Coordinates of C-alpha atoms in Angstrom, one line a residue:
M1 CA 0.5 10.9 2.7
V2 CA -0.2 10.3 -1.2
L3 CA 0.8 12.6 -3.3
P4 CA 1.5 12.2 -6.9
S5 CA 4.7 10.6 -8.6
S6 CA 6.6 13.0 -9.4
L7 CA 5.6 14.3 -5.4
R8 CA 5.8 11.4 -3.5
P9 CA 7.3 11.0 0.2
G10 CA 10.0 8.8 0.2
A11 CA 13.2 7.8 3.0
R12 CA 16.0 10.4 2.2
R13 CA 19.0 9.0 1.4
A14 CA 21.7 11.0 2.7
P15 CA 25.6 10.4 2.9
R16 CA 27.1 7.9 4.5
L17 CA 28.9 10.1 7.0
A18 CA 25.1 11.5 8.1
S19 CA 24.0 7.7 9.2
V20 CA 27.1 7.6 11.1
V21 CA 26.0 10.7 13.0
A22 CA 22.2 9.3 13.2
I23 CA 23.0 5.9 14.5
A24 CA 26.7 6.4 16.0
T25 CA 27.0 9.9 17.2
G26 CA 22.5 10.2 17.9
A27 CA 22.3 12.7 15.9
A28 CA 18.6 13.4 13.3
L29 CA 18.0 12.8 10.3
I30 CA -9.7 0.7 7.0
A31 CA -13.6 -0.4 7.5
G32 CA -13.4 -0.4 11.2
C33 CA -14.8 -3.3 13.2
S34 CA -14.3 -4.1 17.2
S35 CA -11.4 -6.2 19.4
S36 CA -13.1 -9.4 17.9
D37 CA -12.3 -8.6 14.6
S38 CA -8.5 -9.9 16.2
E39 CA -10.0 -12.3 18.6
R40 CA -10.8 -15.0 15.6
R41 CA -7.0 -14.6 14.3
T42 CA -5.1 -17.5 15.5
P43 CA -2.2 -16.0 18.9
A44 CA 0.8 -15.1 17.5
P45 CA 3.6 -16.8 18.9
T46 CA 6.0 -14.8 20.8
L47 CA 9.5 -12.9 19.1
T48 CA 12.1 -14.5 19.1
W49 CA 15.1 -11.6 19.2
S50 CA 18.8 -12.2 18.0
S51 CA 21.4 -10.2 16.4
C52 CA 20.4 -8.1 13.7
N53 CA 22.1 -9.8 10.5
D54 CA 21.2 -6.0 8.4
P55 CA 23.7 -3.8 6.8
V56 CA 21.5 -0.8 7.9
A57 CA 21.8 -1.9 11.7
A58 CA 25.0 -0.9 12.9
D59 CA 24.0 -0.4 16.1
P60 CA 24.5 -3.3 18.2
A61 CA 22.7 -2.1 20.8
L62 CA 19.5 -3.7 17.9
Q63 CA 17.8 -6.5 17.7
C64 CA 15.6 -8.5 14.9
A65 CA 12.6 -11.0 14.7
T66 CA 10.5 -11.8 12.3
L67 CA 6.6 -12.5 12.7
T68 CA 4.6 -14.8 10.2
V69 CA 0.6 -12.6 9.9
P70 CA -1.9 -14.4 7.6
L71 CA -1.6 -11.9 4.1
D72 CA -5.9 -12.5 4.7
Y73 CA -7.0 -12.2 7.8
T74 CA -10.0 -13.8 7.2
K75 CA -8.1 -17.0 6.7
P76 CA -5.8 -17.1 9.4
K77 CA -4.4 -20.5 8.3
G78 CA -4.0 -19.3 4.8
A79 CA -1.4 -17.9 3.0
T80 CA 1.2 -15.1 5.1
I81 CA 3.9 -13.0 5.1
D82 CA 6.9 -12.4 7.5
L83 CA 7.1 -9.4 9.1
A84 CA 10.7 -7.8 9.8
L85 CA 10.8 -6.2 12.6
I86 CA 14.2 -4.5 15.2
R87 CA 13.6 -3.5 18.1
H88 CA 16.4 -0.9 20.2
P89 CA 15.8 -2.7 23.5
A90 CA 14.4 -0.5 26.4
T91 CA 17.8 0.9 28.8
S92 CA 15.7 0.8 32.2
A93 CA 13.0 -0.7 34.5
R94 CA 10.9 -1.8 30.7
T95 CA 8.3 0.6 30.6
G96 CA 6.7 -1.1 26.6
A97 CA 6.9 -0.9 23.1
L98 CA 6.5 2.2 21.5
L99 CA 6.0 0.9 17.8
T100 CA 6.6 3.2 15.0
N101 CA 5.9 3.6 11.0
P102 CA 7.7 6.5 8.5
G103 CA 5.3 6.6 6.6
G104 CA 4.9 6.5 3.0
P105 CA 2.6 4.8 2.2
G106 CA 5.5 2.8 1.8
G107 CA 8.6 3.6 4.2
S108 CA 10.4 1.2 6.3
G109 CA 9.8 1.6 9.7
F110 CA 12.9 -0.7 10.2
D111 CA 14.8 1.4 8.5
L112 CA 13.4 4.4 11.3
V113 CA 14.1 2.5 13.8
A114 CA 18.1 0.9 12.9
Q115 CA 18.6 5.0 11.7
T116 CA 17.1 7.3 14.7
A117 CA 16.3 5.0 17.3
S118 CA 19.0 5.4 19.5
D119 CA 18.8 9.6 18.8
M120 CA 15.0 9.2 19.5
R121 CA 15.5 7.1 23.5
E122 CA 18.5 9.8 23.6
R123 CA 15.9 13.4 22.9
L124 CA 12.7 11.9 23.7
D125 CA 13.8 10.5 27.6
L126 CA 12.1 7.1 26.5
D127 CA 15.4 5.5 28.3
G128 CA 11.8 2.6 29.7
F129 CA 10.9 1.9 26.0
D130 CA 11.3 -1.6 23.6
I131 CA 11.9 1.2 21.0
V132 CA 9.8 -1.2 17.8
G133 CA 10.2 -0.6 13.9
F134 CA 9.1 -3.0 11.1
D135 CA 8.9 -2.9 7.5
P136 CA 5.1 -3.3 6.7
R137 CA 3.0 -5.8 4.7
G138 CA 4.1 -5.3 0.9
V139 CA 7.5 -3.1 2.2
D140 CA 11.2 -4.4 2.0
R141 CA 11.2 -6.5 4.5
S142 CA 8.1 -8.1 4.4
G143 CA 7.4 -9.5 1.9
G144 CA 8.1 -6.7 -0.8
L145 CA 6.1 -5.8 -3.4
R146 CA 8.3 -5.6 -7.5
C147 CA 6.4 -4.9 -9.7
F148 CA 9.0 -4.1 -11.6
T149 CA 13.2 -4.6 -12.0
D150 CA 15.6 -2.9 -10.7
A151 CA 16.8 -2.5 -14.6
Q152 CA 13.1 -0.9 -15.3
M153 CA 12.5 1.2 -12.5
D154 CA 16.0 3.6 -13.4
A155 CA 14.5 3.6 -16.8
V156 CA 11.5 4.5 -16.0
L157 CA 12.2 6.6 -12.7
Y158 CA 13.0 10.1 -14.5
L159 CA 10.7 10.0 -17.8
D160 CA 10.3 13.6 -19.3
R161 CA 6.6 14.3 -18.3
T162 CA 6.5 17.0 -20.8
P163 CA 7.1 15.3 -24.0
D164 CA 8.3 17.6 -27.3
T165 CA 8.9 14.5 -29.4
P166 CA 7.5 11.4 -30.8
E167 CA 9.5 9.7 -28.7
E168 CA 9.5 11.5 -25.9
R169 CA 5.7 10.5 -25.7
A170 CA 5.9 7.1 -26.8
E171 CA 7.9 6.6 -23.7
L172 CA 6.1 7.8 -22.0
K173 CA 2.8 5.8 -23.4
R174 CA 4.5 2.1 -23.3
F175 CA 5.6 3.0 -19.5
D176 CA 1.8 4.0 -19.1
E177 CA 0.6 1.0 -20.5
A178 CA 2.7 -1.1 -17.8
I179 CA 2.2 0.5 -15.0
T180 CA -1.0 -0.3 -15.8
T181 CA -1.2 -4.1 -15.5
A182 CA 2.9 -5.0 -14.5
C183 CA 1.4 -5.8 -10.6
T184 CA -1.9 -7.6 -11.5
D185 CA 0.1 -9.5 -13.4
K186 CA 2.8 -10.5 -10.6
Y187 CA 1.1 -10.4 -7.9
G188 CA -2.9 -11.0 -9.1
D189 CA -5.9 -10.4 -6.5
T190 CA -3.3 -10.8 -3.5
L191 CA -3.0 -7.0 -4.0
K192 CA -6.2 -6.9 -2.1
H193 CA -4.5 -7.7 0.8
Y194 CA -2.1 -5.1 1.4
S195 CA -4.3 -2.2 2.3
T196 CA -3.8 0.0 5.7
A197 CA -7.0 -1.7 7.7
N198 CA -4.8 -4.8 7.2
T199 CA -1.8 -3.0 8.6
A200 CA -3.5 -2.0 11.3
R201 CA -4.3 -5.6 12.2
D202 CA -0.1 -6.9 11.8
I203 CA 0.5 -4.0 14.2
D204 CA -1.9 -5.7 16.8
A205 CA -0.4 -9.4 16.1
I206 CA 2.8 -7.8 16.9
R207 CA 1.2 -6.3 20.5
A208 CA -0.1 -9.5 20.6
A209 CA 3.6 -11.0 19.9
L210 CA 5.3 -8.9 22.2
G211 CA 3.2 -9.6 25.1
D212 CA 1.8 -6.2 26.6
K213 CA -1.9 -5.4 26.4
T214 CA -1.5 -1.8 25.2
I215 CA 0.8 -0.3 22.7
S216 CA 2.3 3.1 22.3
Y217 CA 2.5 4.5 19.4
F218 CA 5.0 7.1 16.7
G219 CA 3.7 8.0 13.1
I220 CA 5.0 10.4 11.4
S221 CA 2.5 11.8 7.9
Y222 CA 0.7 8.8 7.1
G223 CA 1.6 7.1 9.6
T224 CA -0.8 9.2 11.3
Y225 CA -3.6 7.7 9.4
L226 CA -2.0 3.8 9.6
G227 CA -2.1 5.1 13.5
A228 CA -5.3 6.7 14.0
L229 CA -7.0 3.0 11.8
Y230 CA -5.2 1.5 14.8
A231 CA -6.8 3.8 17.4
T232 CA -10.1 3.0 15.4
M233 CA -10.3 -0.5 15.3
F234 CA -8.8 -1.7 18.0
P235 CA -9.2 1.6 20.6
D236 CA -9.6 -1.3 24.3
R237 CA -5.2 -1.6 23.0
V238 CA -3.3 2.4 23.4
R239 CA -1.4 3.2 25.5
A240 CA -0.7 6.4 24.1
M241 CA -0.1 7.7 20.5
V242 CA 2.1 10.6 19.6
L243 CA 0.7 10.6 15.0
D244 CA 4.0 13.9 13.7
S245 CA 2.4 15.4 10.7
G246 CA -1.3 15.0 10.5
Y247 CA -3.3 14.0 7.6
E248 CA -7.0 12.7 6.9
P249 CA -8.4 12.2 3.7
G250 CA -11.8 10.8 4.6
G251 CA -14.6 12.8 3.8
E252 CA -12.2 14.2 1.1
T253 CA -12.2 14.4 -3.8
T254 CA -9.4 12.7 -5.2
E255 CA -8.9 16.2 -5.8
Q256 CA -9.8 17.9 -2.3
Q257 CA -6.2 15.7 -1.4
L258 CA -4.1 16.4 -3.9
L259 CA -4.7 20.3 -4.8
T260 CA -4.1 20.6 -0.8
Q261 CA -0.4 19.1 -1.5
L262 CA 0.2 20.5 -4.6
V263 CA -0.8 23.6 -3.3
G264 CA 1.5 23.0 -0.1
F265 CA 4.7 22.4 -2.5
E266 CA 4.0 25.7 -4.1
R267 CA 3.8 27.6 -0.5
A268 CA 7.0 26.0 0.5
F269 CA 8.6 27.3 -2.8
D270 CA 8.0 30.3 -2.7
N271 CA 9.2 30.5 1.1
W272 CA 12.2 28.5 -0.1
A273 CA 12.9 31.2 -2.5
A274 CA 12.7 33.7 -0.2
W275 CA 14.6 33.1 1.8
C276 CA 17.9 31.8 -0.6
E277 CA 16.8 35.7 -2.0
R278 CA 18.1 36.8 2.0
E279 CA 20.4 34.0 2.3
P280 CA 23.4 34.2 0.1
G281 CA 26.0 33.1 2.8
D282 CA 24.1 29.9 2.5
C283 CA 22.2 29.7 -0.9
P284 CA 24.6 29.3 -3.6
F285 CA 22.1 29.1 -5.9
H286 CA 20.8 33.6 -4.9
T287 CA 19.8 36.0 -7.2
T288 CA 17.7 39.2 -7.5
G289 CA 14.2 36.5 -8.8
V290 CA 15.4 33.3 -7.1
A291 CA 12.0 31.5 -9.0
A292 CA 12.3 32.9 -11.7
A293 CA 16.4 31.5 -12.2
W294 CA 14.9 27.8 -11.2
D295 CA 11.6 28.9 -14.0
A296 CA 15.0 29.3 -15.8
L297 CA 17.2 26.6 -14.7
E298 CA 14.1 24.5 -15.6
R299 CA 13.4 24.7 -19.2
R300 CA 16.9 23.9 -19.8
L301 CA 17.6 21.2 -18.9
D302 CA 14.3 19.8 -20.3
A303 CA 15.6 20.6 -23.9
N304 CA 19.6 19.7 -22.6
P305 CA 19.8 17.9 -19.9
V306 CA 23.3 17.3 -18.0
T307 CA 24.4 13.7 -17.8
H308 CA 25.9 12.5 -14.5
T309 CA 28.9 11.4 -14.0
D310 CA 27.3 7.1 -14.4
G311 CA 25.5 9.1 -17.2
R312 CA 22.1 9.0 -16.2
A313 CA 20.5 12.2 -17.7
A314 CA 19.0 15.3 -14.9
N315 CA 16.5 16.3 -16.9
Q316 CA 13.3 18.5 -15.4
S317 CA 11.6 15.5 -14.1
V318 CA 14.7 15.0 -11.9
L319 CA 15.1 18.7 -11.1
W320 CA 11.1 18.7 -9.8
T321 CA 12.0 15.6 -7.5
A322 CA 14.9 17.4 -6.3
T323 CA 13.4 20.2 -4.6
V324 CA 10.2 18.5 -3.0
A325 CA 12.6 16.3 -1.7
S326 CA 14.1 19.4 0.0
L327 CA 10.9 21.4 0.8
Y328 CA 9.9 18.3 3.9
S329 CA 13.1 19.3 5.3
R330 CA 14.7 23.0 6.8
E331 CA 17.9 21.6 6.9
L332 CA 17.4 20.9 3.4
W333 CA 16.8 23.7 1.7
P334 CA 21.4 25.3 2.2
V335 CA 21.6 21.7 0.3
L336 CA 19.3 22.4 -2.4
G337 CA 20.7 26.0 -2.8
R338 CA 23.9 23.9 -3.3
A339 CA 22.1 21.3 -6.0
L340 CA 20.8 23.7 -8.1
A341 CA 23.8 26.0 -8.1
D342 CA 25.9 22.5 -9.0
V343 CA 23.6 21.5 -11.9
Q344 CA 23.8 25.1 -13.7
G345 CA 27.9 24.6 -13.6
G346 CA 26.9 21.2 -15.0
D347 CA 27.6 18.4 -11.9
A348 CA 24.2 16.3 -11.4
T349 CA 25.8 14.6 -7.7
V350 CA 23.7 16.3 -5.1
L351 CA 20.8 16.8 -7.5
F352 CA 20.3 13.4 -8.0
L353 CA 21.6 12.5 -4.2
L354 CA 18.0 14.3 -3.5
A355 CA 15.8 13.2 -6.1
D356 CA 17.0 9.2 -5.7
G357 CA 17.2 9.6 -2.1
Y358 CA 13.0 10.6 -2.1
N359 CA 12.6 8.0 -4.8
G360 CA 13.7 5.0 -2.5
R361 CA 17.4 4.8 -5.4
R362 CA 20.8 3.0 -3.7
E363 CA 23.8 3.9 -5.0
D364 CA 24.7 0.7 -6.4
G365 CA 21.0 1.4 -9.3
T366 CA 18.6 -1.0 -7.1
F367 CA 15.6 0.4 -5.0
T368 CA 13.8 -0.5 -2.0
T369 CA 10.1 -1.1 -2.2
L370 CA 9.2 2.4 -2.0
H371 CA 7.2 3.9 -4.9
Q372 CA 6.0 0.3 -6.5
S373 CA 4.3 -0.2 -2.6
N374 CA 3.2 3.0 -2.4
S375 CA 0.5 2.2 -5.4
V376 CA -0.1 -1.2 -4.1
I377 CA -1.1 0.1 -1.1
D378 CA -2.9 3.4 -2.1
C379 CA -5.4 1.7 -4.0
A380 CA -5.8 -1.3 -1.4
S381 CA -6.7 1.2 1.3
G382 CA -8.7 3.1 -0.9
F383 CA -6.8 6.6 -1.1
R384 CA -6.6 6.6 -5.0
N385 CA -9.6 4.8 -6.6
R386 CA -12.3 7.7 -7.4
P387 CA -10.3 9.9 -10.6
P388 CA -11.7 12.7 -10.5
A389 CA -15.4 13.3 -12.1
D390 CA -13.9 15.8 -15.0
L391 CA -10.5 14.3 -16.2
G392 CA -9.8 17.9 -18.0
A393 CA -11.1 20.2 -15.9
F394 CA -9.1 19.0 -13.3
A395 CA -6.4 19.3 -14.9
R396 CA -6.9 22.6 -15.8
Q397 CA -7.8 23.4 -12.0
I398 CA -4.1 21.6 -11.0
A399 CA -2.8 23.9 -13.5
T400 CA -3.5 27.6 -12.8
E401 CA -3.4 26.5 -8.8
S402 CA 0.0 25.1 -8.6
P403 CA 1.5 26.3 -12.1
R404 CA 4.9 25.5 -10.9
F405 CA 4.8 21.7 -10.1
G406 CA 1.3 20.7 -11.5
R407 CA 3.4 20.7 -14.7
A408 CA 4.0 17.4 -13.5
W409 CA 0.7 16.1 -14.0
R410 CA -0.7 14.7 -17.2
I411 CA -3.8 13.3 -17.2
E412 CA -3.5 9.2 -17.7
D413 CA -1.9 10.9 -13.8
L414 CA -5.4 11.0 -12.4
T415 CA -6.6 7.7 -13.3
P416 CA -5.0 5.0 -11.1
P417 CA -3.8 1.8 -11.9
C418 CA -5.4 -0.5 -9.6
D419 CA -6.2 -3.3 -9.7
P420 CA -10.3 -4.6 -10.4
S421 CA -10.0 -6.0 -6.7
T422 CA -9.8 -3.2 -4.9
A423 CA -11.8 -0.5 -6.7
S424 CA -13.9 -0.6 -4.4
V425 CA -12.6 0.0 -1.4
T426 CA -13.6 3.1 0.8
L427 CA -11.8 4.9 3.3
P428 CA -14.0 4.0 6.7
P429 CA -14.1 7.7 8.6
L430 CA -12.0 7.8 12.1
S431 CA -13.5 7.6 15.6
Y432 CA -10.9 6.9 18.4
R433 CA -14.0 5.6 21.3
G434 CA -10.8 4.8 23.6
T435 CA -9.4 7.0 26.4
A436 CA -6.2 7.2 25.7
P437 CA -4.2 10.4 25.8
I438 CA -2.7 11.0 21.5
M439 CA -1.5 14.2 20.5
V440 CA -1.1 15.4 16.8
I441 CA 1.6 17.3 15.6
G442 CA 0.7 19.6 13.0
G443 CA 2.9 22.3 11.0
A444 CA 1.9 25.3 10.0
N445 CA 3.9 25.2 6.6
D446 CA 3.7 21.8 6.5
P447 CA 4.0 21.7 2.1
A448 CA 3.5 17.7 2.0
T449 CA 0.0 17.0 5.4
P450 CA -0.5 20.8 5.8
L451 CA -1.9 22.1 9.9
R452 CA -5.3 21.5 8.0
W453 CA -5.8 18.1 8.2
S454 CA -3.7 17.5 11.3
E455 CA -7.1 19.9 12.4
E456 CA -9.6 17.5 11.2
L457 CA -7.4 14.7 12.4
V458 CA -7.6 15.6 15.9
A459 CA -12.1 16.6 15.1
A460 CA -11.7 12.7 14.3
L461 CA -10.4 11.6 17.1
G462 CA -12.7 12.9 20.2
R463 CA -11.7 14.3 23.3
D464 CA -9.3 12.4 23.5
A465 CA -7.3 14.1 20.9
R466 CA -4.7 17.1 21.3
L467 CA -2.9 19.5 18.9
V468 CA 0.5 20.8 18.4
T469 CA 0.9 23.9 15.7
Y470 CA 4.6 23.7 14.7
T471 CA 5.2 27.4 13.9
G472 CA 8.3 26.7 11.5
E473 CA 8.7 24.6 7.7
G474 CA 9.5 21.3 6.9
H475 CA 7.1 18.2 7.5
G476 CA 8.2 15.9 10.3
F477 CA 9.2 17.6 13.8
A478 CA 9.4 15.6 17.4
L479 CA 13.0 15.7 16.5
V480 CA 13.5 19.4 14.7
S481 CA 11.9 20.6 17.6
T482 CA 13.0 20.8 21.6
C483 CA 9.4 22.6 21.8
V484 CA 8.0 19.6 20.0
G485 CA 9.8 16.7 21.8
E486 CA 9.2 17.3 25.3
Q487 CA 5.5 18.3 24.5
V488 CA 6.2 14.0 23.0
S489 CA 8.1 13.1 25.6
A490 CA 5.9 13.8 28.6
L491 CA 3.1 12.0 26.4
L492 CA 4.5 9.1 26.3
T493 CA 6.4 9.0 29.6
T494 CA 4.0 10.2 31.3
L495 CA 0.7 10.5 29.7
V496 CA 0.6 13.8 30.3
K497 CA -1.4 14.9 27.7
P498 CA -0.6 19.2 26.2
A499 CA -2.6 22.0 26.8
S500 CA -5.2 23.4 24.3
G501 CA -3.4 25.3 21.9
T502 CA -0.5 24.6 22.2
Q503 CA 2.0 26.5 20.4
C504 CA 5.9 25.2 19.7
E505 CA 8.4 27.9 17.4
P506 CA 11.6 26.9 15.3
D507 CA 14.0 26.1 18.1
R508 CA 17.1 29.2 18.1
P509 CA 20.4 28.1 16.4
A510 CA 22.5 26.8 18.8
E511 CA 25.4 28.2 20.2
R512 CA 29.3 27.4 20.5
P513 CA 29.9 25.9 23.7
Q514 CA 31.5 29.1 25.5
W515 CA 34.0 27.0 27.0
W516 CA 35.5 24.9 23.8
A517 CA 36.8 28.4 23.3
S518 CA 39.4 27.8 24.7
V519 CA 40.1 24.3 23.8
T520 CA 43.2 25.5 20.4
S521 CA 44.3 22.9 18.4
P522 CA 46.8 20.7 17.4
A523 CA 49.6 21.4 15.0
G524 CA 48.4 20.8 11.5
V525 CA 44.6 21.6 12.2
S526 CA 43.1 24.5 11.3
D527 CA 41.3 26.0 13.9
G528 CA 37.4 25.5 14.2
T529 CA 34.7 27.3 12.5
P530 CA 30.6 26.7 12.6
A531 CA 29.8 23.7 10.5
P532 CA 28.5 25.7 7.2
E533 CA 24.5 25.4 6.8
A534 CA 25.4 23.0 2.9
L535 CA 26.4 20.6 5.3
R536 CA 24.7 20.9 8.6
G537 CA 21.3 19.8 5.8
L538 CA 23.7 17.4 4.1
L539 CA 23.8 15.4 7.6
G540 CA 20.1 16.3 9.5
L541 CA 21.4 17.6 11.9
P542 CA 18.7 19.6 14.2
T543 CA 19.1 23.9 14.7
S544 CA 19.3 22.4 18.7
M545 CA 23.4 20.9 18.2
F546 CA 25.9 23.2 16.9
A547 CA 28.1 21.3 14.7
E548 CA 32.1 22.6 14.7
V549 CA 34.3 21.8 11.9
R550 CA 38.9 21.5 12.1
T551 CA 40.6 19.8 8.8
T552 CA 44.0 18.9 8.5
E553 CA 47.0 17.7 6.1
E554 CA 48.2 15.8 9.2
A555 CA 46.9 11.2 9.1
A556 CA 43.0 11.4 10.5
P557 CA 44.8 8.9 13.1
T558 CA 47.7 11.7 14.4
A559 CA 44.4 14.3 13.7
A560 CA 42.2 11.7 16.3
D561 CA 44.1 11.4 18.8
A562 CA 45.2 14.8 19.8
F563 CA 42.3 15.9 20.3
D564 CA 41.7 12.3 22.2
R565 CA 45.0 14.1 24.4
I566 CA 43.5 17.8 24.8
L567 CA 39.8 16.1 25.9
A568 CA 41.2 14.4 28.6
A569 CA 43.0 17.9 29.5
E570 CA 39.8 18.9 29.9
G571 CA 38.1 16.2 31.8
F572 CA 36.3 13.8 29.5
E573 CA 36.6 9.9 29.1
V574 CA 35.9 8.5 26.2
Q575 CA 32.5 6.1 26.8
Q576 CA 32.8 5.7 22.6
D577 CA 34.8 5.0 20.5
R578 CA 34.7 3.2 17.0
T579 CA 35.5 2.7 13.1
P580 CA 32.4 2.5 11.0
D581 CA 32.3 1.6 7.5
G582 CA 33.7 3.8 5.4
L583 CA 35.1 6.5 7.7
T584 CA 38.3 6.5 10.0
R585 CA 36.7 7.5 13.5
A586 CA 33.4 8.1 15.5
T587 CA 34.3 8.9 19.5
E588 CA 32.1 10.2 21.9
Y589 CA 33.7 11.2 25.5
R590 CA 31.2 13.4 28.2
K591 CA 32.4 15.5 31.3
G592 CA 29.0 15.4 33.9
S593 CA 26.3 16.2 31.7
Q594 CA 28.4 17.4 28.2
V595 CA 29.2 15.4 25.5
V596 CA 31.5 16.0 22.5
R597 CA 31.0 14.1 19.5
L598 CA 34.1 13.6 16.7
L599 CA 33.5 11.6 13.7
V600 CA 37.3 11.6 11.8
A601 CA 36.9 11.4 7.6
S602 CA 40.7 11.0 5.7
P603 CA 40.3 12.5 2.2
S604 CA 40.1 8.5 1.2
D605 CA 36.8 8.1 3.1
L606 CA 36.2 11.2 1.3
A607 CA 36.5 10.1 -1.8
A608 CA 33.5 7.5 -2.2
P609 CA 31.1 8.2 -4.2
D610 CA 29.0 8.9 -2.1
L611 CA 30.3 11.4 0.2
Q612 CA 31.6 14.0 -3.5
P613 CA 28.7 15.9 -2.0
V614 CA 30.8 16.6 1.8
A615 CA 33.9 17.2 -0.2
E616 CA 33.1 19.1 -1.9
V617 CA 31.1 21.4 1.1
V618 CA 34.6 20.5 2.9
G619 CA 37.6 20.6 0.8
A620 CA 37.9 16.9 -0.9
S621 CA 41.9 16.2 -0.4
K622 CA 42.0 17.1 3.7
T623 CA 41.2 15.6 7.0
L624 CA 37.3 16.6 7.8
L625 CA 36.9 16.9 11.5
L626 CA 33.1 17.0 12.6
F627 CA 32.9 18.3 16.7
L628 CA 29.4 17.8 17.4
F629 CA 28.3 19.3 20.6
T630 CA 24.9 18.9 23.5
G631 CA 24.4 19.8 26.9
S632 CA 26.2 22.8 28.1

């Protein structure tokens, strides 16, 4: 999807515990062309898979490979790009490959598979698939575009976008001048090759290198447009396709695209604010007028930013970004409430956790290429190289229709800094002529890609496309809703399309397993309580998973060993037991269809900077035992 710089999507950076949940325990967190386009290329080599040497790929089942593709497909013997691939191999008879893309543009498909493949496999019944991810050209490990240094990114990331002083105006002016030339100065007219169309050609090169005649595909957000374009360009190469949170910009003006999303976030904010007023137990920012309190906090941070522990200023730009990041996921609503209450009290830790994750800033101050590759791909694909006809009039329209998030916009933002080599690029029409089934998932309350775009995407893809509507909140639904997940599984595994008009309601909150109520804590360990909503949000736990917290002042290994004995007495066997980086232990127990997962974090584990928000919720002075339940 395409969003203004203040509303741009990014991969959410959660605490390390959330990564362990996702990896170790299985919880969530362009012109059309014919097949002859690929036939002119040199055949792709066979991929050589090996163990991954990457800190994100902690699961030993993961395998990595590199595929070399042309920078310019009209010059197959010219300059090249190495694409970084990762797969979670099929665990039963192989059906084929499922290629994935998380959106952006600029999101890392490598990270998506590294962090969620085991969850996807378990929840969507994908045992027969190699689940494959890749960093698209110009993204992170695949020749990631870096027009600015990390220090330069830090200097401009949260500039005051409503300048009140000559100094603030001068800072913005310097940034505007730098951003218009930085990428062109470094990469020249090669920037035109980082288009969505070329990424679609890369997908076909990956398919060929995998040795498959057809490919299954799962894309989210902008990844739905990428998938739809692949289906348009290579209709006979598609086996099945799931497009989650559809994005269809074709035939729209820049004004329509931007206002659609800005208004979507305004509505999502209103829904969050109403929830916060209704749920004081889950929203620490609770008051009788949450929206007005947020506005007051925005004005306060503009005038007097809160200094973070690393010296950075939490101003209103950080507030905007953290708020938008939280509106992508219903599970993050309580985390936003926590962040706002904390920064009111002078602590910006959780606010920066949300904002930095959205912007691809790591804890050590380094950045993914999300911000920089996003702009380049936008321009090369033809998304944003058509500025509004009347800049002043459109700026006033934004202020009227998006009074809260529109404040982040200036006239300068309406003329994106595209390289001249991409100035003539236009979006091609989508038109699928194949017969493989395609499912588009649209959210009735999706702020980033409102339902209208999913409906238009289905219409563009024709009679073999079906729409499934999710009636809840958020963005990206296949791993959030059990109902949606069942539709996705059926399409991918059996090629059965959903019935026309299919709607899915949000899951009911999972209940504590009845048998667990009889399990007493060992001496020195607290009784179990349901995990607080803020903790569930930090970890990205789906509604369909019950989570319970127990704490102790006993040594972490002692408490973990005690529960080994308790669960063994209940007939459970240890299926996996390991020590993830930064945590004391992660253990999975099984008895038939019942699964219990236990994460153990000591006080020293929780003292790590990226676990501070978790420590704040559960109490940093105690060992945390987090139990996760799936199965009856």
